[in-house]
Coordinates of C-alpha atoms in Angstrom, one line a residue:
Chain A
M16 CA 37.9 25.9 21.1
E17 CA 36.6 24.3 18.0
E18 CA 39.3 21.7 18.1
N19 CA 38.3 20.5 21.6
K20 CA 34.8 19.6 20.6
K21 CA 34.2 15.9 20.7
N22 CA 32.9 14.3 17.5
L23 CA 29.2 13.5 17.6
V24 CA 29.5 11.0 14.8
E25 CA 32.5 9.2 13.6
V26 CA 31.9 6.9 10.6
K27 CA 35.0 4.7 10.0
D28 CA 35.4 2.6 6.9
L29 CA 31.7 1.7 6.8
E30 CA 30.8 -1.0 4.4
V31 CA 27.2 -2.0 3.7
S32 CA 26.1 -4.7 1.3
F33 CA 22.8 -6.0 0.0
F34 CA 22.6 -9.7 -0.4
T35 CA 20.3 -10.2 -3.3
Y36 CA 19.6 -13.1 -5.6
A37 CA 21.8 -11.5 -8.3
G38 CA 24.8 -11.3 -5.8
E39 CA 26.2 -9.1 -3.2
V40 CA 25.6 -5.5 -4.0
K41 CA 28.3 -3.4 -2.4
A42 CA 26.3 -0.3 -1.8
V43 CA 28.7 1.4 0.6
R44 CA 32.3 0.5 0.2
G45 CA 34.3 2.0 3.1
I46 CA 33.3 5.5 3.8
S47 CA 34.6 7.6 6.7
Y48 CA 33.5 11.0 8.0
E49 CA 33.1 12.9 11.2
L50 CA 30.5 15.3 12.4
K51 CA 30.8 17.7 15.4
P52 CA 27.7 18.8 17.4
G53 CA 25.9 21.6 15.8
E54 CA 27.5 21.1 12.4
V55 CA 25.7 20.3 9.2
M56 CA 27.3 17.6 6.9
G57 CA 26.0 17.4 3.4
I58 CA 26.2 14.1 1.6
V59 CA 25.8 14.6 -2.1
G60 CA 25.7 12.0 -4.9
E61 CA 23.5 10.6 -7.6
S62 CA 20.9 7.9 -7.2
G63 CA 22.4 4.6 -6.0
S64 CA 25.6 6.2 -4.8
G65 CA 24.9 4.8 -1.3
K66 CA 24.2 8.1 0.4
S67 CA 20.8 7.1 1.9
V68 CA 22.0 3.6 2.8
S69 CA 24.9 4.9 4.7
S70 CA 22.6 7.1 6.8
Y71 CA 20.2 4.2 7.5
G72 CA 23.3 2.5 8.9
L73 CA 23.6 5.3 11.4
M74 CA 20.2 4.4 12.7
G75 CA 20.5 0.7 12.3
I76 CA 17.5 0.5 10.1
I77 CA 19.1 -0.8 6.9
P78 CA 16.3 -2.6 5.1
S79 CA 16.6 -6.3 4.5
P80 CA 18.6 -7.9 2.8
G81 CA 21.1 -5.2 3.5
K82 CA 23.8 -5.5 6.2
V83 CA 26.7 -3.6 7.7
I84 CA 29.6 -5.8 6.9
G85 CA 32.5 -3.7 8.1
G86 CA 33.6 -0.6 9.8
Q87 CA 32.3 1.4 12.7
I88 CA 29.7 4.0 13.3
I89 CA 30.5 5.8 16.6
F90 CA 27.7 7.9 17.8
D91 CA 28.2 9.7 21.1
G92 CA 30.9 7.3 22.1
Q93 CA 29.0 4.1 21.2
D94 CA 29.5 1.9 18.2
M95 CA 26.0 1.7 16.7
T96 CA 26.9 -1.3 14.6
K97 CA 27.6 -3.4 17.8
L98 CA 24.7 -2.2 20.0
P99 CA 21.9 -4.7 20.5
E100 CA 18.5 -3.9 19.0
K101 CA 17.1 -3.0 22.5
E102 CA 19.6 -0.3 23.0
L103 CA 19.1 1.0 19.4
L104 CA 15.4 1.4 20.1
K105 CA 16.2 3.8 22.9
I106 CA 18.5 5.9 20.6
R107 CA 16.3 5.9 17.5
G108 CA 13.8 8.7 17.6
K109 CA 15.4 10.2 20.7
D110 CA 19.1 10.9 20.1
I111 CA 19.0 10.4 16.4
S112 CA 16.0 11.1 14.4
M113 CA 15.3 11.2 10.7
I114 CA 13.1 12.9 8.1
F115 CA 12.5 11.3 4.8
Q116 CA 12.2 12.0 1.2
D117 CA 8.6 11.6 0.5
P118 CA 6.3 13.2 3.1
M119 CA 3.2 12.0 1.2
T120 CA 3.9 8.4 2.2
S121 CA 6.0 8.7 5.3
L122 CA 3.1 9.3 7.7
N123 CA 0.7 6.5 8.6
P124 CA -2.6 7.4 6.9
L125 CA -4.7 5.8 9.5
F126 CA -3.6 7.8 12.6
T127 CA -3.9 11.4 13.4
I128 CA -0.7 13.3 13.4
G129 CA -1.1 14.0 17.1
N130 CA -1.2 10.3 17.7
Q131 CA 2.0 9.8 15.6
I132 CA 4.0 12.6 17.3
E133 CA 2.8 11.6 20.8
E134 CA 3.9 8.0 20.2
C135 CA 7.5 9.2 20.0
L136 CA 7.1 11.4 23.1
K137 CA 5.5 8.5 25.0
K138 CA 8.3 6.2 24.1
H139 CA 11.2 8.4 24.9
T140 CA 10.1 10.8 27.6
D141 CA 8.2 10.6 30.9
L142 CA 6.1 13.7 30.2
S143 CA 2.5 13.5 31.5
K144 CA -0.4 13.6 29.0
E145 CA -0.9 17.3 29.5
D146 CA 2.8 18.0 29.1
R147 CA 2.9 15.9 25.9
Q148 CA 0.0 17.9 24.5
K149 CA 1.8 21.1 25.4
R150 CA 5.0 19.9 23.8
M151 CA 3.2 18.9 20.6
V152 CA 1.5 22.3 20.3
E153 CA 4.9 23.9 20.9
L154 CA 6.5 21.7 18.2
L155 CA 3.9 22.4 15.5
T156 CA 4.2 26.1 16.3
L157 CA 8.0 25.8 15.9
V158 CA 7.7 24.3 12.5
G159 CA 5.2 26.9 11.4
I160 CA 1.9 25.1 11.4
N161 CA -1.0 27.3 12.4
Q162 CA -3.8 26.3 14.7
P163 CA -1.8 23.5 16.2
E164 CA -4.5 22.2 18.6
K165 CA -6.8 21.7 15.7
R166 CA -4.2 20.3 13.3
L167 CA -3.1 17.7 15.9
K168 CA -6.4 16.0 15.6
Q169 CA -6.3 15.8 11.8
Y170 CA -5.1 12.9 9.6
P171 CA -2.2 13.1 7.2
H172 CA -4.5 13.3 4.1
E173 CA -5.8 16.6 5.4
F174 CA -2.3 18.1 5.0
S175 CA -0.4 19.3 1.9
G176 CA 3.0 17.9 1.1
G177 CA 4.9 20.8 2.5
M178 CA 2.8 20.7 5.7
R179 CA 3.4 17.0 6.1
Q180 CA 7.1 17.5 5.8
R181 CA 6.8 20.1 8.6
V182 CA 4.9 17.5 10.6
M183 CA 7.8 15.0 10.0
I184 CA 10.3 17.6 11.1
A185 CA 8.2 18.3 14.2
M186 CA 8.1 14.6 14.9
A187 CA 11.9 14.3 14.4
L188 CA 12.5 17.2 16.8
S189 CA 10.1 16.1 19.4
C190 CA 12.7 14.5 21.8
D191 CA 15.5 17.0 21.2
P192 CA 17.7 14.8 19.1
K193 CA 21.5 15.3 19.1
L194 CA 21.6 14.3 15.4
L195 CA 19.1 14.8 12.7
I196 CA 19.4 12.8 9.5
A197 CA 17.6 14.5 6.6
D198 CA 17.3 12.1 3.7
E199 CA 16.5 14.3 0.7
P200 CA 13.8 16.2 2.7
T201 CA 13.1 18.6 -0.1
T202 CA 13.3 16.3 -3.2
A203 CA 9.6 15.5 -3.4
L204 CA 8.4 19.0 -2.9
D205 CA 7.9 21.8 -5.4
V206 CA 10.4 24.6 -5.5
T207 CA 8.6 27.2 -3.4
I208 CA 7.8 24.7 -0.7
Q209 CA 11.4 23.4 -1.0
A210 CA 12.7 26.9 -0.2
Q211 CA 10.3 27.2 2.8
I212 CA 11.4 23.9 4.2
L213 CA 15.1 24.8 3.8
E214 CA 14.5 28.1 5.4
L215 CA 12.8 26.3 8.3
M216 CA 15.7 23.9 8.7
K217 CA 18.3 26.7 8.7
E218 CA 16.3 28.5 11.3
L219 CA 16.0 25.3 13.4
K220 CA 19.6 24.6 13.1
D221 CA 20.5 27.8 14.7
K222 CA 17.8 27.6 17.3
I223 CA 18.4 24.0 18.3
H224 CA 22.0 22.9 18.7
M225 CA 22.1 19.6 16.9
G226 CA 24.2 17.9 14.3
I227 CA 22.6 17.4 10.9
V228 CA 23.4 14.9 8.2
F229 CA 21.8 16.3 5.1
I230 CA 21.5 13.9 2.2
T231 CA 20.7 15.3 -1.2
H232 CA 21.5 15.1 -4.9
D233 CA 20.8 18.8 -5.2
L234 CA 24.0 20.9 -4.9
G235 CA 22.0 24.1 -4.6
V236 CA 20.4 22.8 -1.5
V237 CA 23.7 21.8 0.0
S238 CA 25.3 25.2 -0.5
E239 CA 22.4 26.8 1.4
I240 CA 22.8 24.8 4.6
C241 CA 25.9 22.7 5.0
D242 CA 29.2 23.4 6.7
N243 CA 31.0 20.4 5.3
I244 CA 30.3 18.2 2.3
C245 CA 31.0 14.6 1.3
V246 CA 30.6 13.8 -2.4
M247 CA 29.7 10.2 -2.8
Y248 CA 30.1 8.1 -5.9
A249 CA 29.5 4.3 -6.3
G250 CA 29.6 3.7 -2.6
T251 CA 32.7 5.7 -1.9
I252 CA 33.4 9.2 -0.8
V253 CA 35.3 10.8 -3.7
E254 CA 35.8 14.2 -2.2
Q255 CA 35.3 15.7 1.2
G256 CA 35.8 19.2 2.5
S257 CA 34.2 22.3 3.7
S258 CA 31.3 23.8 1.7
D259 CA 33.6 26.6 0.3
Q260 CA 36.3 24.1 -0.7
I261 CA 33.9 21.9 -2.6
F262 CA 32.2 24.8 -4.3
Y263 CA 35.2 27.0 -5.0
E264 CA 38.2 24.6 -5.2
P265 CA 36.8 21.3 -6.2
K266 CA 39.6 18.8 -6.9
H267 CA 37.8 15.6 -8.1
P268 CA 36.6 15.3 -11.7
Y269 CA 33.2 14.0 -10.5
T270 CA 32.7 17.1 -8.4
W271 CA 33.6 19.2 -11.4
G272 CA 31.0 17.3 -13.4
L273 CA 28.4 17.8 -10.7
L274 CA 29.0 21.5 -10.5
A275 CA 29.0 21.9 -14.2
S276 CA 25.6 20.2 -14.4
V277 CA 23.9 22.6 -12.1
P278 CA 22.0 25.4 -13.8
K279 CA 23.3 28.9 -12.9
I280 CA 20.8 31.7 -12.5
D281 CA 23.4 34.3 -13.5
S282 CA 24.6 32.7 -16.7
D283 CA 24.3 34.8 -19.8
G284 CA 21.8 32.4 -21.3
H285 CA 24.1 30.8 -23.8
E286 CA 25.8 28.4 -21.4
R287 CA 24.7 24.9 -21.8
L288 CA 24.2 22.4 -19.0
V289 CA 27.0 19.8 -19.1
P290 CA 25.8 16.3 -18.2
I291 CA 28.2 13.7 -16.9
E292 CA 28.4 11.2 -19.7
G293 CA 28.0 7.4 -19.1
N294 CA 26.4 5.4 -16.4
P295 CA 27.4 4.5 -12.8
V296 CA 29.3 1.3 -12.3
D297 CA 27.9 -2.1 -11.4
L298 CA 28.2 -2.5 -7.6
I299 CA 28.0 -6.3 -7.7
N300 CA 31.4 -6.3 -9.4
P301 CA 33.0 -2.9 -8.6
P302 CA 36.1 -2.2 -10.7
K303 CA 39.5 -2.5 -9.0
G304 CA 40.5 1.0 -10.1
C305 CA 38.7 4.3 -9.6
P306 CA 34.9 3.7 -10.1
F307 CA 34.6 7.0 -11.9
A308 CA 37.4 6.2 -14.4
P309 CA 35.1 5.0 -17.2
R310 CA 33.3 8.3 -17.2
C311 CA 36.2 10.6 -16.4
R312 CA 37.6 12.9 -19.0
Y313 CA 41.0 13.0 -17.3
C314 CA 41.3 9.3 -16.9
M315 CA 44.9 7.9 -16.9
K316 CA 46.1 4.3 -17.1
V317 CA 46.7 4.1 -13.4
C318 CA 43.1 5.1 -12.7
I319 CA 41.8 1.9 -14.4
D320 CA 44.3 -0.4 -12.6
Q321 CA 44.6 0.9 -9.1
A322 CA 42.1 2.4 -6.6
P323 CA 43.0 6.1 -6.1
P324 CA 44.5 7.3 -2.8
Q325 CA 42.8 9.8 -0.5
C326 CA 44.9 12.8 -1.3
T327 CA 44.9 15.7 1.1
V328 CA 44.4 18.7 -1.2
G329 CA 43.8 21.4 1.4
E330 CA 43.1 21.9 5.1
G331 CA 40.5 19.2 5.9
H332 CA 39.9 18.7 2.2
T333 CA 40.5 15.3 0.6
A334 CA 39.9 13.8 -2.8
A335 CA 40.1 10.2 -3.9
C336 CA 41.8 10.8 -7.1
W337 CA 45.1 10.2 -8.9
L338 CA 45.2 13.6 -10.5
P339 CA 46.8 15.4 -7.5
V340 CA 49.5 12.7 -7.3
K341 CA 52.5 14.1 -9.1
E342 CA 54.1 10.7 -9.9
A343 CA 50.9 9.5 -11.5
R344 CA 50.8 12.4 -13.8
E345 CA 54.5 12.0 -14.7
M346 CA 54.0 8.3 -15.5
E347 CA 51.3 9.3 -17.9
G348 CA 53.6 11.8 -19.5
Chain B
M3 CA -24.3 9.5 7.0
L4 CA -28.1 9.3 7.1
K5 CA -28.2 10.5 3.5
Y6 CA -25.7 7.8 2.6
L7 CA -27.7 5.1 4.2
V8 CA -31.0 6.1 2.5
K9 CA -29.2 6.1 -0.8
R10 CA -27.7 2.7 -0.2
I11 CA -31.1 1.3 0.9
G12 CA -32.6 2.7 -2.4
T13 CA -30.0 0.9 -4.5
A14 CA -30.5 -2.2 -2.4
V15 CA -34.2 -2.3 -3.3
V16 CA -33.4 -2.0 -7.0
T17 CA -30.7 -4.7 -6.7
L18 CA -33.2 -7.1 -5.0
F19 CA -35.8 -6.4 -7.7
V20 CA -33.3 -7.2 -10.4
A21 CA -32.2 -10.4 -8.6
A22 CA -35.8 -11.5 -8.1
T23 CA -36.6 -10.9 -11.7
I24 CA -33.7 -12.8 -13.1
T25 CA -34.1 -15.7 -10.7
F26 CA -37.8 -15.9 -11.6
F27 CA -37.4 -16.2 -15.3
V28 CA -34.3 -18.3 -15.3
M29 CA -36.0 -20.7 -12.8
N30 CA -39.0 -21.0 -15.1
L31 CA -36.8 -21.6 -18.2
V32 CA -35.5 -24.8 -16.5
P33 CA -37.5 -27.8 -17.7
G34 CA -39.7 -29.6 -15.2
G35 CA -42.0 -28.4 -12.5
P36 CA -42.9 -28.9 -8.9
F37 CA -45.4 -31.6 -9.5
L38 CA -43.4 -33.9 -11.6
S39 CA -41.9 -36.7 -9.6
E40 CA -41.1 -40.4 -10.1
K41 CA -44.6 -41.3 -9.1
A42 CA -46.1 -39.1 -11.8
P43 CA -49.6 -37.8 -10.7
T44 CA -52.4 -38.0 -13.2
A45 CA -52.9 -35.2 -15.6
A46 CA -56.0 -34.1 -13.8
A47 CA -54.4 -34.0 -10.4
K48 CA -51.4 -32.1 -11.8
A49 CA -53.7 -29.5 -13.4
A50 CA -55.7 -29.1 -10.2
M51 CA -52.5 -28.6 -8.2
E52 CA -51.2 -26.0 -10.8
A53 CA -54.5 -24.2 -10.7
K54 CA -54.4 -24.1 -6.9
Y55 CA -51.0 -22.3 -6.9
G56 CA -51.7 -20.2 -10.0
L57 CA -49.1 -22.0 -12.0
D58 CA -51.5 -22.4 -14.9
K59 CA -51.6 -18.6 -15.6
P60 CA -49.2 -17.1 -18.2
L61 CA -45.7 -16.4 -16.9
M62 CA -46.1 -12.6 -16.8
V63 CA -49.2 -12.9 -14.7
Q64 CA -47.4 -15.2 -12.3
Y65 CA -44.5 -12.8 -12.1
G66 CA -46.8 -9.9 -11.4
R67 CA -48.5 -11.8 -8.7
Y68 CA -45.3 -12.8 -7.1
L69 CA -43.9 -9.3 -7.1
S70 CA -47.1 -7.8 -5.6
G71 CA -46.9 -10.5 -2.9
L72 CA -43.3 -9.6 -2.3
V73 CA -44.1 -5.9 -1.8
R74 CA -46.6 -6.9 0.9
G75 CA -43.9 -9.1 2.5
D76 CA -45.6 -12.3 1.3
F77 CA -43.1 -14.8 -0.1
G78 CA -45.8 -17.4 -0.9
V79 CA -46.0 -21.0 0.4
S80 CA -44.0 -24.0 -0.3
Y81 CA -45.4 -26.4 -3.0
V82 CA -43.5 -29.6 -2.4
Q83 CA -41.1 -29.7 0.5
A84 CA -43.3 -28.5 3.3
K85 CA -46.7 -28.5 2.0
N86 CA -48.3 -25.0 2.1
K87 CA -46.0 -23.8 4.8
P88 CA -45.2 -20.0 4.3
I89 CA -41.7 -19.4 3.1
I90 CA -41.3 -16.7 5.7
D91 CA -41.8 -19.4 8.4
I92 CA -39.3 -21.7 6.7
I93 CA -36.7 -19.0 6.7
K94 CA -37.5 -18.0 10.3
Q95 CA -36.9 -21.6 11.3
S96 CA -33.9 -22.6 9.3
F97 CA -31.9 -19.4 9.1
P98 CA -31.1 -19.2 12.9
V99 CA -29.7 -22.8 12.6
S100 CA -27.4 -21.8 9.7
A101 CA -26.5 -18.5 11.2
K102 CA -25.5 -20.2 14.5
I103 CA -23.0 -22.5 12.8
G104 CA -22.1 -19.8 10.4
S105 CA -21.2 -17.2 12.9
V106 CA -19.0 -19.7 14.8
A107 CA -17.3 -20.5 11.5
V108 CA -16.8 -16.8 10.7
L109 CA -15.3 -16.2 14.1
V110 CA -13.0 -19.2 13.8
S111 CA -11.8 -18.1 10.3
V112 CA -11.0 -14.6 11.4
L113 CA -9.4 -15.5 14.7
I114 CA -7.2 -18.1 13.1
G115 CA -6.8 -16.7 9.6
I116 CA -5.6 -13.2 10.5
P117 CA -2.9 -14.2 13.0
L118 CA -1.6 -17.0 10.6
G119 CA -1.4 -14.5 7.8
C120 CA 0.5 -12.0 10.0
L121 CA 2.9 -14.8 11.1
S122 CA 3.4 -15.9 7.6
A123 CA 4.3 -12.4 6.5
L124 CA 6.6 -11.7 9.4
R125 CA 8.4 -15.0 9.0
R126 CA 8.6 -14.6 5.3
E127 CA 10.4 -17.5 3.5
K128 CA 11.0 -19.2 6.9
W129 CA 9.6 -22.6 7.7
Q130 CA 6.5 -21.1 9.4
D131 CA 5.6 -19.2 6.3
N132 CA 6.2 -22.3 4.1
V133 CA 4.0 -24.5 6.2
I134 CA 1.2 -21.9 6.4
R135 CA 1.3 -21.3 2.6
V136 CA 1.1 -25.0 1.8
V137 CA -1.7 -25.6 4.3
S138 CA -3.7 -22.6 3.2
T139 CA -3.4 -23.5 -0.5
V140 CA -4.7 -27.0 0.3
G141 CA -7.4 -25.4 2.4
I142 CA -8.6 -23.3 -0.5
A143 CA -8.2 -26.0 -3.1
V144 CA -9.9 -29.0 -1.5
P145 CA -13.7 -28.9 -2.0
G146 CA -16.0 -28.8 1.0
F147 CA -17.6 -32.2 0.4
V148 CA -14.2 -33.9 0.5
V149 CA -13.3 -32.1 3.7
A150 CA -16.7 -33.0 5.2
T151 CA -16.6 -36.7 4.3
S152 CA -13.0 -37.1 5.3
L153 CA -13.5 -35.5 8.7
M154 CA -16.6 -37.6 9.2
I155 CA -14.8 -40.8 8.4
V156 CA -11.9 -40.1 10.6
F157 CA -13.5 -38.4 13.6
A158 CA -17.0 -39.9 13.6
V159 CA -16.8 -43.3 12.1
K160 CA -13.2 -44.5 12.9
L161 CA -12.3 -42.6 16.1
K162 CA -15.9 -42.2 17.2
L163 CA -14.9 -38.9 18.9
L164 CA -17.6 -36.6 17.5
P165 CA -21.1 -37.1 16.3
S166 CA -21.6 -37.3 12.5
S167 CA -24.8 -35.4 12.2
G168 CA -27.3 -33.2 13.8
L169 CA -26.7 -30.3 16.2
S170 CA -27.8 -31.7 19.5
T171 CA -24.6 -31.2 21.4
A172 CA -21.7 -28.7 21.4
A173 CA -19.5 -31.4 20.1
S174 CA -21.6 -31.8 17.0
Y175 CA -20.7 -28.3 16.0
V176 CA -17.0 -29.2 15.6
L177 CA -17.0 -31.0 12.3
P178 CA -19.4 -28.7 10.4
V179 CA -17.6 -25.6 11.7
I180 CA -14.2 -26.9 10.6
T181 CA -15.6 -27.7 7.2
L182 CA -17.2 -24.4 6.8
S183 CA -14.3 -22.3 8.0
L184 CA -11.4 -24.1 6.4
S185 CA -11.6 -22.4 3.0
P186 CA -12.4 -18.8 4.3
C187 CA -9.7 -19.2 7.0
S188 CA -7.1 -20.2 4.4
Y189 CA -8.1 -17.4 2.1
I190 CA -7.9 -14.8 4.9
A191 CA -4.5 -16.1 5.8
R192 CA -3.2 -15.7 2.3
L193 CA -4.8 -12.3 1.8
M194 CA -3.4 -11.1 5.1
R195 CA 0.0 -12.4 4.2
S196 CA 0.2 -10.5 0.9
S197 CA -1.3 -7.3 2.2
M198 CA 0.9 -7.4 5.3
L199 CA 4.0 -7.8 3.1
D200 CA 2.9 -4.9 1.0
V201 CA 2.3 -2.7 4.0
I202 CA 5.6 -3.6 5.7
G203 CA 7.4 -2.2 2.7
Q204 CA 5.7 1.2 3.0
D205 CA 7.5 4.4 4.0
Y206 CA 5.4 4.9 7.1
I207 CA 6.6 1.6 8.6
R208 CA 10.2 2.9 8.1
T209 CA 9.2 6.1 9.8
A210 CA 7.8 4.1 12.8
R211 CA 11.0 2.2 13.0
A212 CA 13.0 5.4 12.8
K213 CA 11.0 6.7 15.7
G214 CA 12.3 3.8 17.9
M215 CA 9.0 1.9 17.9
D216 CA 9.7 -1.8 18.6
E217 CA 8.7 -4.7 16.4
F218 CA 5.5 -5.2 18.3
V219 CA 4.1 -1.6 17.9
T220 CA 5.3 -1.4 14.3
T221 CA 3.5 -4.6 13.4
F222 CA 0.3 -4.4 15.5
K223 CA -0.3 -0.7 15.4
H224 CA 1.1 0.6 12.2
A225 CA 1.0 -2.4 9.9
L226 CA -2.0 -4.5 11.0
R227 CA -4.7 -1.9 10.6
N228 CA -3.5 -0.9 7.2
S229 CA -3.3 -4.5 5.9
L230 CA -6.8 -5.3 7.1
I231 CA -8.4 -3.4 4.3
P232 CA -8.3 -6.1 1.6
V233 CA -9.4 -8.6 4.2
I234 CA -12.5 -6.5 5.0
T235 CA -13.4 -6.5 1.4
Y236 CA -13.4 -10.3 1.3
M237 CA -15.3 -10.6 4.6
G238 CA -18.6 -9.1 3.3
P239 CA -19.5 -11.8 0.8
M240 CA -17.8 -14.4 2.9
I241 CA -19.9 -13.7 5.9
A242 CA -23.1 -13.7 3.8
N243 CA -22.1 -17.1 2.3
V244 CA -21.2 -18.8 5.5
L245 CA -24.2 -17.4 7.5
T246 CA -26.8 -18.5 5.0
G247 CA -25.4 -22.0 5.3
G248 CA -23.0 -24.1 3.4
F249 CA -25.2 -26.1 1.0
V250 CA -22.9 -29.0 1.1
V251 CA -22.1 -28.9 4.7
E252 CA -25.7 -28.8 5.8
K253 CA -26.6 -31.6 3.5
I254 CA -23.7 -33.9 4.5
F255 CA -24.0 -33.3 8.2
N256 CA -27.8 -33.3 8.1
I257 CA -28.3 -29.9 9.6
P258 CA -31.8 -28.4 9.3
G259 CA -30.5 -25.1 8.0
L260 CA -31.3 -22.8 5.1
G261 CA -28.7 -24.2 2.8
R262 CA -30.3 -27.6 2.8
Y263 CA -33.7 -26.2 1.9
F264 CA -32.1 -24.3 -1.0
V265 CA -30.5 -27.4 -2.4
K266 CA -33.6 -29.5 -2.1
S267 CA -35.9 -26.8 -3.5
I268 CA -33.9 -26.7 -6.7
E269 CA -34.1 -30.5 -7.0
S270 CA -37.8 -30.4 -6.5
R271 CA -38.5 -27.2 -8.4
D272 CA -40.1 -25.8 -5.3
Y273 CA -40.3 -22.4 -7.0
T274 CA -41.3 -20.3 -4.0
I275 CA -38.5 -21.6 -1.8
I276 CA -36.0 -21.0 -4.6
M277 CA -37.2 -17.4 -4.9
G278 CA -37.4 -16.9 -1.2
T279 CA -34.0 -18.2 -0.3
T280 CA -32.4 -16.4 -3.3
I281 CA -33.9 -13.0 -2.3
F282 CA -33.0 -13.6 1.3
Y283 CA -29.4 -14.4 0.4
A284 CA -29.2 -11.4 -1.8
A285 CA -30.5 -9.2 1.0
I286 CA -28.0 -10.6 3.5
L287 CA -25.2 -10.1 0.9
I288 CA -26.3 -6.4 0.4
L289 CA -26.4 -5.9 4.1
M290 CA -23.0 -7.3 4.6
T291 CA -21.5 -5.2 1.8
L292 CA -23.0 -2.1 3.4
I293 CA -21.6 -3.1 6.8
C294 CA -18.2 -3.6 5.2
D295 CA -18.3 -0.2 3.7
I296 CA -19.1 1.3 7.0
V297 CA -16.3 -0.6 8.7
Y298 CA -13.9 0.7 6.0
K299 CA -14.8 4.2 7.1
L300 CA -14.0 3.3 10.7
V301 CA -10.6 1.7 9.7
D302 CA -9.5 4.3 7.2
P303 CA -10.2 8.0 7.8
R304 CA -9.5 8.8 4.2
I305 CA -12.7 7.1 3.0
K306 CA -15.7 9.4 2.7
L307 CA -19.1 7.7 2.8
D308 CA -21.3 10.6 1.6
A309 CA -20.4 10.3 -2.1

């Protein structure tokens, strides 16, 4: 049954570059993943690893001077990278919608939130004015905002950060999207609000059957909500697998590093957090070997010279690393 | 709102008083007087004139008299330019002339400056932007008298298309209005460009695009209103300036407006006209700033007026 489900999203060898004065910044260098309807895919990585940019690619809103220079993004059977802008406008906000990192600045300060949600409904549905009003009240109730009629007439500055993120979520859900892209939706919020928003998203995920791409640098958040996880580093996916595989059987040294740098609530108090030493690579001149090699404790000669293969290390679990390759280890001795 | 207005009017009165005081004393510090001209009158005649207008009294007495007149709405009479004509009448006569040209110039500046600024921002680094940037820089840099005389030479003298002075026909408005609006229009275009560029980079513009809004809605609904705020700030003083008459423009095009009186009154030390026009200008400026602040409130709901 599971096997028969068609993929909602298929990203194939996606490459995105930013053409800056300093040179071509290869922000995303050939990533591939698949997402089935109703699944949650987590994309984890540090700042600058290309996780946000790859998702902007999904919507066709990569900010200038960025461009998709290779690969395909198949959404619902159509290649998003080839669609004309006019078609993309119909998909954006309707079939794919997005919530952003900073709710404080993501809403237009000069319009009421009702106006901003209605805009979306007006564009993508043919609901009458009364039906739109009804739908908006329903949406605000869904995301847990009290007194929705009154709140719709208020401006963003009359809402707290957590409330604004709820508004963003309501706006994203307004046209029943098939795919929701959440770009670090909890990063700018404080911890208690973070928990509330996550709880809300989990609830919604079960209530509304949609695919979610959840971008974050917070592994704790990922474990809460995601079915599958892609770990990104320097514009590439270094490890990909189910949530359990990534957390319990990680195979890539970068994932090990990430997991070791997460504070554990059940530690005995003497365990130190282990940072990953070193800095990310320069994406204008990416190295020909493994981008993580300079920071990797298990680095071998081959890692410096040759890009690592995608090794299948389990059912649906891959790692871009030389370590699982027996010959590579033997050569090293 | 009412409380706010009352408060603002209170501050306005204080501001006007300070402006009047400073102008009064600085004006009197300047050497010379209204009755010194090339054909110097006899000492007796001069003394008689000064006695007539109370200029022989000590400065503080003159100041006190002027203020008490002002409170009663009496700006005094002109000494030199329009003998014994009340200043109020001079303003009543000449301000509408200045304001008529001025309001056309303000309208032109806004209607041309804002779209040009938007275009410049949306076509950033393209040829449209480059042309607009160069032209607007020139527009700001070239002084009014150069613009006025050049226009006059080309269109009035050489081509004989437009009249060179007066305001008798609609065509005679063209050159003064161009001269008056060139600089503010250029400035608005530049301001609009930079604030538009700033707004286009904001997160809420990305949100609008992610919602599937097309370029038109994104620009004209979400970006334009936000980027107007700096332009509104500039508009207050600009309108006050342009309405009360470009000194240079009115002089060159021989327009009987307030600005011309102001320039002449300084040359002839016509003290009451200097005082009257300065206070009038200050009042208009204060009024425009107040209007701007209220417009802010209309544009941006975050701004609270009752502070």
